[in-house]
CSV table of C-alpha atoms and ligand atoms in Angstrom, one decimal:
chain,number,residue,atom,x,y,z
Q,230,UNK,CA,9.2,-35.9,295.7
Q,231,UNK,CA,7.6,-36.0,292.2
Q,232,UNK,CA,4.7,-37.9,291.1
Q,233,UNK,CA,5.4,-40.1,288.8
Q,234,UNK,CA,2.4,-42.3,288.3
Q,235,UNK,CA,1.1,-40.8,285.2
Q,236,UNK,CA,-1.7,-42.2,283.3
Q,237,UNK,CA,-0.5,-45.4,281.3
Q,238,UNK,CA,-0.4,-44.9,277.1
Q,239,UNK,CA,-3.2,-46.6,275.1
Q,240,UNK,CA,-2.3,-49.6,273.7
Q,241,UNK,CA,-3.2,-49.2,270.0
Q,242,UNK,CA,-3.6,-51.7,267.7
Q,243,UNK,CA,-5.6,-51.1,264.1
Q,244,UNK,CA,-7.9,-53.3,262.6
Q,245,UNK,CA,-5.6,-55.2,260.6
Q,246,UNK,CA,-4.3,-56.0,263.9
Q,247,UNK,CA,-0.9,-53.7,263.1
Q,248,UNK,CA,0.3,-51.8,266.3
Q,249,UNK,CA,0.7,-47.9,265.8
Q,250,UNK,CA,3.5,-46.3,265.6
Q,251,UNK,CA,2.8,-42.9,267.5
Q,252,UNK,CA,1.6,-42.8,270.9
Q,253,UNK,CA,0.3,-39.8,273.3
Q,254,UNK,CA,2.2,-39.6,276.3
Q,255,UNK,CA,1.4,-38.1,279.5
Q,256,UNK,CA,4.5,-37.2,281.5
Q,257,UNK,CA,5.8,-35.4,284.4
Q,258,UNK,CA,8.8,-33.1,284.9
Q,259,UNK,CA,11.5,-34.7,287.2
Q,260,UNK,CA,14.6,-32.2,286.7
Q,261,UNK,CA,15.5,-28.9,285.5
Q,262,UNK,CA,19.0,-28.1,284.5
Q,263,UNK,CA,20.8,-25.3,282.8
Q,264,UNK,CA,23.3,-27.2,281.5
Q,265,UNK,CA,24.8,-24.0,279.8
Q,266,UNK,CA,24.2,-19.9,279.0
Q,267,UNK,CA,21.1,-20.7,276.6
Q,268,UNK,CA,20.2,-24.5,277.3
Q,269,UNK,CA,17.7,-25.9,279.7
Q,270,UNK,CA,17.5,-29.6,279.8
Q,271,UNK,CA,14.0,-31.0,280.9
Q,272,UNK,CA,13.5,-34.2,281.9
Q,273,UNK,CA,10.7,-36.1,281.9
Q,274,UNK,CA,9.9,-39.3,284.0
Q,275,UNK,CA,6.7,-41.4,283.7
Q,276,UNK,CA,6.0,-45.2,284.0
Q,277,UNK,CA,4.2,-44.9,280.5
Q,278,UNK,CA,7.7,-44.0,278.7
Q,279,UNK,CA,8.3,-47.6,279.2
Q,280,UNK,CA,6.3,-47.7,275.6
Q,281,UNK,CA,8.7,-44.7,274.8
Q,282,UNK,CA,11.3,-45.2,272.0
Q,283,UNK,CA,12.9,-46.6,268.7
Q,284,UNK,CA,15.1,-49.4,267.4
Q,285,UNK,CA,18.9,-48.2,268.3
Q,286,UNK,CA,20.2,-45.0,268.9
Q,287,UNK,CA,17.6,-42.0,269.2
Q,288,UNK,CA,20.2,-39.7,266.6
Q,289,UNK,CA,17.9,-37.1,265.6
Q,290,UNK,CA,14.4,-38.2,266.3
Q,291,UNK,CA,11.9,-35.6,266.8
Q,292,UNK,CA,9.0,-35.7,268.9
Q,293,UNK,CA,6.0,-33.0,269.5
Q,294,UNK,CA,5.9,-31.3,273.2
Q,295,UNK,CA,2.4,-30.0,273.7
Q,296,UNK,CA,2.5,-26.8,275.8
Q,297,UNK,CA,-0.1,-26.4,278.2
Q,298,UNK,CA,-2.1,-23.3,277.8
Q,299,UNK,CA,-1.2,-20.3,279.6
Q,300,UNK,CA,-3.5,-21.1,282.4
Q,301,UNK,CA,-2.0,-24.3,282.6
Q,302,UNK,CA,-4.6,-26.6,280.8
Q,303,UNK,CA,-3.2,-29.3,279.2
Q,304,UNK,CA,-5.9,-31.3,275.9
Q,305,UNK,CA,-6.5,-34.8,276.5
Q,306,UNK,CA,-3.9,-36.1,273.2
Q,307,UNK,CA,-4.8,-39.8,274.2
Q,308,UNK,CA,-8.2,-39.4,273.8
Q,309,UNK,CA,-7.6,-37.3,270.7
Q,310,UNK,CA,-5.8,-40.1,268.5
Q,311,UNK,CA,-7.7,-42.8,267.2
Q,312,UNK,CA,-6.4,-46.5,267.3
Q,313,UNK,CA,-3.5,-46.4,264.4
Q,314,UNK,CA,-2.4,-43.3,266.0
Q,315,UNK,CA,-3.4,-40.4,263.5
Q,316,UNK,CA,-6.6,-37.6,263.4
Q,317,UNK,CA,-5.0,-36.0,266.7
Q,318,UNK,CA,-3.6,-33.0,265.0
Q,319,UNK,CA,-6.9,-32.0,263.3
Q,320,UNK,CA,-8.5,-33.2,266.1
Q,321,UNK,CA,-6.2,-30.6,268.6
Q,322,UNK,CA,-6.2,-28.1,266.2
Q,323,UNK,CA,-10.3,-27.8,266.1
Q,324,UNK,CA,-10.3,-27.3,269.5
Q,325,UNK,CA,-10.1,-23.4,271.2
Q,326,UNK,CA,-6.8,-22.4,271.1
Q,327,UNK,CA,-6.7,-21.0,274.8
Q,328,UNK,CA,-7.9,-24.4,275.7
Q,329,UNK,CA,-5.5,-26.8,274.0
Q,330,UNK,CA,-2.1,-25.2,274.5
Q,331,UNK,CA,0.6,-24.7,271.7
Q,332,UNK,CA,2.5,-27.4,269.9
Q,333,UNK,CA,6.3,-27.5,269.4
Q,334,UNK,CA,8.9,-29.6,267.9
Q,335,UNK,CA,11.4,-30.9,269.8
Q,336,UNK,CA,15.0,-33.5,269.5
Q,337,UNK,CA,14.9,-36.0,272.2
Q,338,UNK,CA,18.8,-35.8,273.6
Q,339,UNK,CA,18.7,-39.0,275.9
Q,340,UNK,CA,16.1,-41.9,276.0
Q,341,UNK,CA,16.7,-44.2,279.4
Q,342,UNK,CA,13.0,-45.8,278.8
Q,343,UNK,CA,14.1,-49.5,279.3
Q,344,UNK,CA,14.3,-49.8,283.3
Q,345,UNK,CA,11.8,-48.8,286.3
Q,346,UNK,CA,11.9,-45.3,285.7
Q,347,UNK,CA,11.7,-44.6,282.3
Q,348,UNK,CA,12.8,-41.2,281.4
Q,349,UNK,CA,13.1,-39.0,278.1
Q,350,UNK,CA,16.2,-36.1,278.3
Q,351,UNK,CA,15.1,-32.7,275.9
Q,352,UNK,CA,17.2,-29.6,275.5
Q,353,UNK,CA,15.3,-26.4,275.0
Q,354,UNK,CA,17.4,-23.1,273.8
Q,355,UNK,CA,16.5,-20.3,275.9
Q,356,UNK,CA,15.6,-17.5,273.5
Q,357,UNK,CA,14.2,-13.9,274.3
Q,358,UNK,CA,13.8,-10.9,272.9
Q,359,UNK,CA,15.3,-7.7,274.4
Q,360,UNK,CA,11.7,-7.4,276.1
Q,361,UNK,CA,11.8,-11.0,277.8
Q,362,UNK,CA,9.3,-12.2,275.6
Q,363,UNK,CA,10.1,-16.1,274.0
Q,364,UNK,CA,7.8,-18.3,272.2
Q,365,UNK,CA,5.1,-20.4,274.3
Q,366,UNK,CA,7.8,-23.7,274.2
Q,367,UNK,CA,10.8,-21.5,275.2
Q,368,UNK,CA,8.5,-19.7,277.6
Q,369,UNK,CA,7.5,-23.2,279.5
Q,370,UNK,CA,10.6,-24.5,279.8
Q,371,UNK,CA,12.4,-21.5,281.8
Q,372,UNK,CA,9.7,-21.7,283.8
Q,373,UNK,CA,9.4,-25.9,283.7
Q,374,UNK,CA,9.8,-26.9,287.6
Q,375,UNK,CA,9.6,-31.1,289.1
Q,376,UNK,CA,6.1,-31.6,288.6
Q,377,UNK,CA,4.7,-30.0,286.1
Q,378,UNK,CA,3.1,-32.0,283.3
Q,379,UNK,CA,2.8,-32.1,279.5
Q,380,UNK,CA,2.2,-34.5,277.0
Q,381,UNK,CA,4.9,-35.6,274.6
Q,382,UNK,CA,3.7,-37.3,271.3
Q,383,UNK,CA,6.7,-39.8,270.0
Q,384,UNK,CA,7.2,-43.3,268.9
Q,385,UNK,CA,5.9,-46.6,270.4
Q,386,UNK,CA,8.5,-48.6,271.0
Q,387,UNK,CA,6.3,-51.8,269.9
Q,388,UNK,CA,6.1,-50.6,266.8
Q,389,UNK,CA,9.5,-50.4,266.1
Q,390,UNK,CA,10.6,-54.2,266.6
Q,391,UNK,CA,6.5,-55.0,265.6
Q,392,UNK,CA,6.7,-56.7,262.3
Q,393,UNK,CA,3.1,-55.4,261.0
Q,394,UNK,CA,4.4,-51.4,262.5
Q,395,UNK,CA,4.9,-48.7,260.1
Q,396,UNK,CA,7.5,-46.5,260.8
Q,397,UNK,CA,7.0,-43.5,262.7
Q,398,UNK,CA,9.8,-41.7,260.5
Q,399,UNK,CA,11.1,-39.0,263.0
Q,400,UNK,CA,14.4,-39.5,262.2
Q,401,UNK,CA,16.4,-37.9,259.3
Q,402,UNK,CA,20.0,-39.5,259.7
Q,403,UNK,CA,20.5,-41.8,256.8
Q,404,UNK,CA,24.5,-41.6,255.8
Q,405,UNK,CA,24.3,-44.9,253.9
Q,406,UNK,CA,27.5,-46.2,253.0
Q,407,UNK,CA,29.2,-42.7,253.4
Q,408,UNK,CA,31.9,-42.2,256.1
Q,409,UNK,CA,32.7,-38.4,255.1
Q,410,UNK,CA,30.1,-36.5,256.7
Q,411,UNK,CA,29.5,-32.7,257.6
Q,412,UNK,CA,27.1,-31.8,260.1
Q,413,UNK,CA,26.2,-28.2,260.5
Q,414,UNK,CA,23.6,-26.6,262.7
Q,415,UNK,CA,22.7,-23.8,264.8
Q,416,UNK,CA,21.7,-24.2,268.7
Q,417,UNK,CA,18.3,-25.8,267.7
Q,418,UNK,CA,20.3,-28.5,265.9
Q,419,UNK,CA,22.8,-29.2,269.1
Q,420,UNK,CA,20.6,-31.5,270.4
Q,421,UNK,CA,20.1,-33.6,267.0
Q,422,UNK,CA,23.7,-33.6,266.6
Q,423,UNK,CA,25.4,-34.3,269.8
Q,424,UNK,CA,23.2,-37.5,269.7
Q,425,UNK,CA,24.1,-38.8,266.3
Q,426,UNK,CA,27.8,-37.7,266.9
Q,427,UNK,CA,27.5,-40.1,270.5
Q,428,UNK,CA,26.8,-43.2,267.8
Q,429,UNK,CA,29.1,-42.8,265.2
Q,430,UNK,CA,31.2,-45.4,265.0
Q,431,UNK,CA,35.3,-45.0,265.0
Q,432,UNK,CA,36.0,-44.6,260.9
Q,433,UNK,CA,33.1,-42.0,260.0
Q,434,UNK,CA,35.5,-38.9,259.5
Q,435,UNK,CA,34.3,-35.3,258.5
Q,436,UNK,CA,33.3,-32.0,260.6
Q,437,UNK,CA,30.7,-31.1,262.7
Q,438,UNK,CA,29.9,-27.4,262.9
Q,439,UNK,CA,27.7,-25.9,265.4
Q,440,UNK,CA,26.8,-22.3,265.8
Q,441,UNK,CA,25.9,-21.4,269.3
Q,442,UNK,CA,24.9,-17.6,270.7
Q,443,UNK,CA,27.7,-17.7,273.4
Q,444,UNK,CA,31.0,-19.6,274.2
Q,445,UNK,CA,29.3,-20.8,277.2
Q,446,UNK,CA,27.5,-22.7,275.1
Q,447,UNK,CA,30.3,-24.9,274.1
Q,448,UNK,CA,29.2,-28.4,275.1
Q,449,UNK,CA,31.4,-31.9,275.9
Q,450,UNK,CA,30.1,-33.8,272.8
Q,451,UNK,CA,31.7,-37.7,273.7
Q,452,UNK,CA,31.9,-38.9,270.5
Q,453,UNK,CA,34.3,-42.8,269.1
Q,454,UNK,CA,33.9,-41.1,265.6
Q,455,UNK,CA,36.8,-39.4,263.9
Q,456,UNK,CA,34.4,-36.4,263.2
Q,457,UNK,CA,35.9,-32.7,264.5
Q,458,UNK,CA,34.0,-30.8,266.1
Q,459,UNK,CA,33.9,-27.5,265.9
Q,460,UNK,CA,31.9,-24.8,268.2
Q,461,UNK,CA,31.4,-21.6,266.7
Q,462,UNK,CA,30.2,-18.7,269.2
Q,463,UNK,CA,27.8,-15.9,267.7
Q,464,UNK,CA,27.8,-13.1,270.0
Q,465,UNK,CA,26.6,-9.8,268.3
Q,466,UNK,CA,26.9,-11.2,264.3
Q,467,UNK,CA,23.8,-12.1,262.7
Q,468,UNK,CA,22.3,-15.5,262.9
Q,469,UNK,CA,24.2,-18.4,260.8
Q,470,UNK,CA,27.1,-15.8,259.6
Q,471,UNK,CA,29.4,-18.1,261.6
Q,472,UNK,CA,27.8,-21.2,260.1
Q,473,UNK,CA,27.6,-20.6,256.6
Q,474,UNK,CA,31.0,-19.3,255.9
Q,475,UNK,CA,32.2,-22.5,258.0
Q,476,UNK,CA,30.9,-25.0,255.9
Q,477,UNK,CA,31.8,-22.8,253.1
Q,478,UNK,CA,35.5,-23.2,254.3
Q,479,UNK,CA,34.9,-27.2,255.2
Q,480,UNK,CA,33.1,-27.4,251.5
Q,481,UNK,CA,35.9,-25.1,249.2
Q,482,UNK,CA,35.5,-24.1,245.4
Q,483,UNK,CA,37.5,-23.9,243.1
Q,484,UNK,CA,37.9,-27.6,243.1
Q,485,UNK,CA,36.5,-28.5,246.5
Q,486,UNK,CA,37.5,-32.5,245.6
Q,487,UNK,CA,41.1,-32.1,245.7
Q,488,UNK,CA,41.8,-29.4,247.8
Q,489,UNK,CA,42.9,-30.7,251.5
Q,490,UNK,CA,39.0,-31.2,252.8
Q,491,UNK,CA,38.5,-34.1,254.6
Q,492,UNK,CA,36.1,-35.1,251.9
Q,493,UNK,CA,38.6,-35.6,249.1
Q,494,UNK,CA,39.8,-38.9,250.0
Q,495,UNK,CA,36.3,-39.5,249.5
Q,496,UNK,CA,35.3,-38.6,246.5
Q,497,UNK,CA,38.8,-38.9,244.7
Q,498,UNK,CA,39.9,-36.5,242.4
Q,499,UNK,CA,39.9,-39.0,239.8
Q,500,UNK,CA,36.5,-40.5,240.8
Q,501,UNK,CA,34.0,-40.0,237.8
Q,502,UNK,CA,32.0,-37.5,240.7
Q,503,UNK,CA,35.0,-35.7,241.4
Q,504,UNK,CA,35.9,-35.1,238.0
Q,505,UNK,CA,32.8,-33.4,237.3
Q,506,UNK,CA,32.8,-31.4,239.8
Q,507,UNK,CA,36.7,-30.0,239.4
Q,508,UNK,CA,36.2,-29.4,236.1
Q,509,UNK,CA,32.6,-27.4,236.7
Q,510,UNK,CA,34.6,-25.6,239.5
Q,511,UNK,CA,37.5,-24.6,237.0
Q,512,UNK,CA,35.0,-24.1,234.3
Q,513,UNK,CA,33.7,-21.1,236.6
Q,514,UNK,CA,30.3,-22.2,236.0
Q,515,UNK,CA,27.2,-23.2,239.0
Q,516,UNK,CA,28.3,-27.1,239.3
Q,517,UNK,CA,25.3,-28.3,239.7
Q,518,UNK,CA,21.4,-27.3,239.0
Q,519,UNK,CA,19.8,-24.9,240.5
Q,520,UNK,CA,17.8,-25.8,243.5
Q,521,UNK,CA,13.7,-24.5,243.4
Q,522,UNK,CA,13.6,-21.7,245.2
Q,523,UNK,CA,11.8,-21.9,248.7
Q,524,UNK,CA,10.1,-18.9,250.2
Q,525,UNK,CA,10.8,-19.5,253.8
Q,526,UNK,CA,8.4,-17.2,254.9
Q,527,UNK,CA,5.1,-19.1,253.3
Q,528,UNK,CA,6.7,-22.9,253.6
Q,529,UNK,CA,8.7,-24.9,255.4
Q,530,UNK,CA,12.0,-25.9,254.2
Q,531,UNK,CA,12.5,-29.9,254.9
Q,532,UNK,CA,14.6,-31.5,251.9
Q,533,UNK,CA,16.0,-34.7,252.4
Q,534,UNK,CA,17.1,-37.9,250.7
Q,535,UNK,CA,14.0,-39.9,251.9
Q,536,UNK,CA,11.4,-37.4,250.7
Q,537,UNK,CA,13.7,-37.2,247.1
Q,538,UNK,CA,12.8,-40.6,246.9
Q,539,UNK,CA,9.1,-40.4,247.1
Q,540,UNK,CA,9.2,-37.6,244.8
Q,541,UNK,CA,8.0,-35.8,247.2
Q,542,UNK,CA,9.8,-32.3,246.1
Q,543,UNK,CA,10.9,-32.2,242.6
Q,544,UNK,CA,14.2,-32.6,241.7
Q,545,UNK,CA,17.6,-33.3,239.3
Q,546,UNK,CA,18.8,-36.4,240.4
Q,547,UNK,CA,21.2,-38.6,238.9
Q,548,UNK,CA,19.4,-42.1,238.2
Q,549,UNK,CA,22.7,-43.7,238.4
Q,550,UNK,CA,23.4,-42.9,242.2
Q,551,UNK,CA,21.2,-44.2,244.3
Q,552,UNK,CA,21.1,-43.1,248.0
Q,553,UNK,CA,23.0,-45.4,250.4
Q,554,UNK,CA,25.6,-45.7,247.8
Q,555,UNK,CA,27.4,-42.4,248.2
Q,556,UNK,CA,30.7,-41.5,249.6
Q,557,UNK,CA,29.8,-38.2,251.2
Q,558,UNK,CA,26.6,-37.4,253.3
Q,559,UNK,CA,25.6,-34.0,254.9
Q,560,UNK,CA,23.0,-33.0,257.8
Q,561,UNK,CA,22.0,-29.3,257.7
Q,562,UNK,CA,19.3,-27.6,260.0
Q,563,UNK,CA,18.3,-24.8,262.1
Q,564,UNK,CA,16.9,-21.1,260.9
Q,565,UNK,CA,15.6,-21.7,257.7
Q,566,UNK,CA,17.2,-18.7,255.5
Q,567,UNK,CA,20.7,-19.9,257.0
Q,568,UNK,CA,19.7,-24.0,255.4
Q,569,UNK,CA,18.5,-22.2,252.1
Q,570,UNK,CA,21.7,-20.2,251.7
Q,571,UNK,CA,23.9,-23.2,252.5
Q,572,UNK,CA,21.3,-25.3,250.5
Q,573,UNK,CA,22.1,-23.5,247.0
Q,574,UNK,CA,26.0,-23.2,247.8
Q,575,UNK,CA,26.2,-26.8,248.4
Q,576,UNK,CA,23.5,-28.2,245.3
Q,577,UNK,CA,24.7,-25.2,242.7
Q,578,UNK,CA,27.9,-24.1,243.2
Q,579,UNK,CA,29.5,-27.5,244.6
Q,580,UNK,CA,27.1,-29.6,242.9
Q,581,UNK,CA,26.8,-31.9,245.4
Q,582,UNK,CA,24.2,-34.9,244.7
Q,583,UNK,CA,20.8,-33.6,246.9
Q,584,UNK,CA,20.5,-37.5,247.4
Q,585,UNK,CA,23.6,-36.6,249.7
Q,586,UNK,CA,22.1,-33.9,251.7
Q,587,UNK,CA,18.9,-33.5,254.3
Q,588,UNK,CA,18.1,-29.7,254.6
Q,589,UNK,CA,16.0,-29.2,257.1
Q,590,UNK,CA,15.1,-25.3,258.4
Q,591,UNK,CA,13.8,-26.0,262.4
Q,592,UNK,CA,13.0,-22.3,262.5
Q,593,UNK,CA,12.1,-19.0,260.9
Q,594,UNK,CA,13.4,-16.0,262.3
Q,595,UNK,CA,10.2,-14.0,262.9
Q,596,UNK,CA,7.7,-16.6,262.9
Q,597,UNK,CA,6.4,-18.9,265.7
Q,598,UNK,CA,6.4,-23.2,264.6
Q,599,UNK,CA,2.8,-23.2,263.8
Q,600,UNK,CA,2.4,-19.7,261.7
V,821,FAD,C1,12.8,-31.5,263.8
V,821,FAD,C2,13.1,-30.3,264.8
V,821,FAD,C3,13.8,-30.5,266.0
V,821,FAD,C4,14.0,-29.4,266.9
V,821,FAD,N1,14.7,-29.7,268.0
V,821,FAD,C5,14.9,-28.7,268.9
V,821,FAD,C6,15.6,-28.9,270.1
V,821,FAD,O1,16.0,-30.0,270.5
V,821,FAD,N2,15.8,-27.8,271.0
V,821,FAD,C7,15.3,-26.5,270.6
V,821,FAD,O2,15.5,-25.6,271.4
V,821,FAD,N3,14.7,-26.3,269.5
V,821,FAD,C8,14.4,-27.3,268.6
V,821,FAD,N4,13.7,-27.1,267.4
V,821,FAD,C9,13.3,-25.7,267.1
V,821,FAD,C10,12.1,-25.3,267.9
V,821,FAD,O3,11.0,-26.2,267.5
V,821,FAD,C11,11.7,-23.9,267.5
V,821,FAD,O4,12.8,-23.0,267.9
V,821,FAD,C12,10.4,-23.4,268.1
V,821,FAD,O5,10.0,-22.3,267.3
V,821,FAD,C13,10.5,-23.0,269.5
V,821,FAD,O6,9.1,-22.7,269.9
V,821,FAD,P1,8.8,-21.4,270.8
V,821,FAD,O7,7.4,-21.7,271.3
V,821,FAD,O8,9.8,-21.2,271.8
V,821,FAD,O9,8.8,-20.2,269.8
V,821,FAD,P2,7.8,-19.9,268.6
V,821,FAD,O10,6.4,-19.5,269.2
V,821,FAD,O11,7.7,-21.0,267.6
V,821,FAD,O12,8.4,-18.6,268.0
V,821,FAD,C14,8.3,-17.3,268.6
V,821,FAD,C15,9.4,-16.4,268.1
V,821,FAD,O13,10.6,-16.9,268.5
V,821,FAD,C16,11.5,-17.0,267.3
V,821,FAD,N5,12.3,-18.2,267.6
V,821,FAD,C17,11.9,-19.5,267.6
V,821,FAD,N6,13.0,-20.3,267.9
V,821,FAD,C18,14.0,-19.5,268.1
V,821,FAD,C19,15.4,-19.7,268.4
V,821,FAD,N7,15.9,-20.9,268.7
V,821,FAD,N8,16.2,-18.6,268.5
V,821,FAD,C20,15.7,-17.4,268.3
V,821,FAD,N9,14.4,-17.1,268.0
V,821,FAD,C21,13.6,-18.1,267.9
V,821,FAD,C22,10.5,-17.2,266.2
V,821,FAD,O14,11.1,-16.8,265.0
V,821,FAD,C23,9.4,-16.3,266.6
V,821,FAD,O15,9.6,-15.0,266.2
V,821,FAD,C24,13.5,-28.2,266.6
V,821,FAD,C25,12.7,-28.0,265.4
V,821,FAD,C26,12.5,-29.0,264.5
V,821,FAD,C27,11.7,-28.8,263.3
C-alpha cells in the first residue's frame, strides 16, 4: 500500500498578514493508468493537497511538476519559497542542475482535494522519438509507479476564498459574456480542454477541435454544453495539419459571419462587427491588423485577453470593446508554430478582436520547456 503521509505544506502568510497564493507540495504517486495509445494519467495523493486548489472548476489551471533528477533526488521547493510564495524559481534554478531535477508545466485534469484523501488527477502525453528518447517530464511519467514522489507547485486553496489573497492566475479561460466558442488544441491541450468542456453550462454552443497522434486517442469528453466535439487523429501528417485547416473550416473566409458557422448567429451579419468583417472579407483585403510577429524559437508565445489588458504585449485593440462583452471567444494552445499560424489567420485574415482570443503555444517542436 502507498504512503501517503507526506510532509504537510507551509502555511504562508506575508507580513501584511495576506496568505500566499502558491504553495510547494510534496506528494506521492497513488495510480498509473494509460487511459489511452499516448496518455498516462498520474495521480497523486497526499494529506497536504487538502491546501490544494481554486475557487470552482479547475478548467485549465496549470501547475509546475518538478521532476526529480535522474538519480532520483528531488530539491526541497518548501524550503525554497519564501512566506508570500515567490523567490523559488531563482532559488531552484541556482542550484546544480543534476541535483534539483527538471521543471515542467502541466494541466491539472481532476482535483478531489476536499475529503480525507485529497488527490490531484494529471495527464501526461507519452512522446518519443524513434530512438525511445522523451523529455525528462515524459520520461518520468512512463516510468511513474505508486510511490514515487515529486513536488507539485499549485495554488493554495486559502488564498482563493482569502479576501487579502492575490490570485495565483493559472488559469486562462475567460469567455465573458460569449457563448460561441472554439476550442482548438493538440494532445498537450486535451487535458485543458476536456476540463473546461466538463463545466460548460447547457447554452455555450461552438466547436471543440482536438488533434491527437492516434484514433486511440479519442477520449469520452462528458460535457452539458452544446459544444461539438471533434477528434482529429494525426497518424503520419505533420503536427497541427489536421488542426489548422479545422479551425480554418470552423472559422471560413470569404464572409466567415454569414456563412452557416455556428458563430454567425453570434456576431450577426448585420451586427456593426460583422459588417466589418464581410465587407473586409469581400474587399479581398487582411481583415484585421497584422499580428507582431513571434519567433517561436527565441520566445514563448502566450497571448491572451488578460495580458492585452495589462499591456503586457502590444497591440490594435478596439477601445470600444471591452473584454467580457464579446459574443465570440476562442482558446488556442499546443506546439507553438501551429498557435502562430492559426494566430495570424484568425487576427488578420478574419479580423477577429485579439480581446477574443488566448493563444497560448505549450510547446516547441525541437526544444525542451526550459531552453
Ligand atoms: C500551460 C501548459 C499546460 C500544459 N499541460 C500539459 C498536459 O496536461 N499534458 C501534457 O502532456 N503536456 C502539457 N503541456 C506541455 C508540456 O509542458 C510539454 O510538452 C513539455 O515540454 C513536456 O516536457 P518533457 O520533459 O516531456 O519534454 P522537454 O524536455 O520539454 O522536451 C524534449 C523534446 O520533446 C519535444 N516535445 C515536448 N513535448 C512534446 C509533445 N507533446 N509531443 C512531441 N514532442 C514534444 C520538445 O520539442 C523537445 O524536442 C502543457 C504546457 C503548458 C505551457
Amino acid at each position: 500500500m502507498t504512503e501517503l503521509s507526506t510532509q504537510p505544506t507551509v502555511r504562508r502568510t506575508t507580513a501584511q498578514g495576506a496568505v500566499s497564493t502558491v504553495l510547494a507540495f510534496d506528494v506521492v504517486v497513488t495510480r498509473v493508468e494509460r487511459i489511452s495509445a499516448n496518455f498516462q494519467r498520474i495521480t497523486f495523493g497526499g494529506s497536504c493537497l487538502s491546501d490544494f486548489g481554486v475557487q470552482g472548476s479547475t478548467l485549465d489551471l496549470r501547475i509546475k511538476v518538478m521532476i526529480p533528477a535522474s538519480h532520483g533526488n528531488r530539491a526541497d521547493m518548501a524550503s525554497l519559497m519564501d512566506s508570500e510564495g515567490t523567490g523559488w524559481y531563482q532559488r531552484w534554478l541556482a542550484m546544480d542542475a543534476d541535483e534539483r531535477g527538471a521543471m515542467r508545466t502541466y494541466t491539472v485534469r481532476g482535483a478531489r482535494c476536499g475529503g480525507e484523501a485529497p488527490e490531484v488527477d494529471v495527464d501526461f502525453v507519452m512522446h518519443f522519438d524513434a530512438e525511445g528518447n522523451g523529455g525528462p517530464a515524459s520520461q518520468w511519467a512512463a516510468a511513474a509507479a505508486p510511490g514515487d514522489r515529486v513536488w507539485l507547485i499549485g495554488p493554495n486553496v486559502q488564498a482563493a476564498t482569502c479576501a487579502t489573497a492575490g490570485s495565483y492566475g493559472g488559469i486562462e479561460w475567460r469567455p465573458g459574456m460569449a457563448q460561441n466558442v472554439l476550442l482548438a488544441g493538440d494532445e498537450t491541450a486535451v487535458p485543458a480542454i476536456s476540463a473546461i468542456l466538463e463545466s460548460l453550462p447547457a447554452d455555450i454552443k461552438g466547436h471543440a477541435l482536438l488533434e491527437v497522434p492516434d484514433a486511440e486517442d479519442f477520449q469520452d469528453i462528458a460535457t452539458g454544453s452544446g459544444v461539438e466535439i471533434t477528434w482529429l487523429a494525426r497518424g503520419v501528417r505533420p503536427q497541427g495539419e489536421l488542426l489548422d485547416a479545422a479551425v480554418r473550416q470552423a472559422v471560413r473566409l470569404p464572409g466567415w459571419v454569414s456563412l452557416s458557422s455556428p458563430f454567425s448567429v453570434a456576431l450577426g451579419a448585420d451586427s456593426p462587427a460583422g459588417l466589418a468583417l464581410a465587407a473586409a472579407a469581400s474587399a479581398r483585403t487582411a481583415a484585421g491588423p497584422e499580428p507582431e510577429e513571434i519567433d517561436v524559437d527565441k520566445t514563448i508565445l502566450w497571448e491572451t485577453p488578460q495580458l492585452l489588458d495589462q499591456g503586457a504585449v502590444g497591440n490594435s485593440l478596439n477601445p470600444d470593446r471591452p473584454p467580457g462583452a464579446l459574443p465570440f471567444y476562442a482558446w488556442i494552445a499546443g506546439e507553438a508554430a501551429m498557435v502562430r499560424g492559426l494566430r495570424r489567420y484568425l487576427v488578420r485574415d478574419v479580423g477577429i478582436d485579439r480581446k477574443q482570443v488566448a493563444f497560448m503555444g505549450y510547446w516547441r517542436q525541437g526544444r525542451a520547456e526550459t531552453s
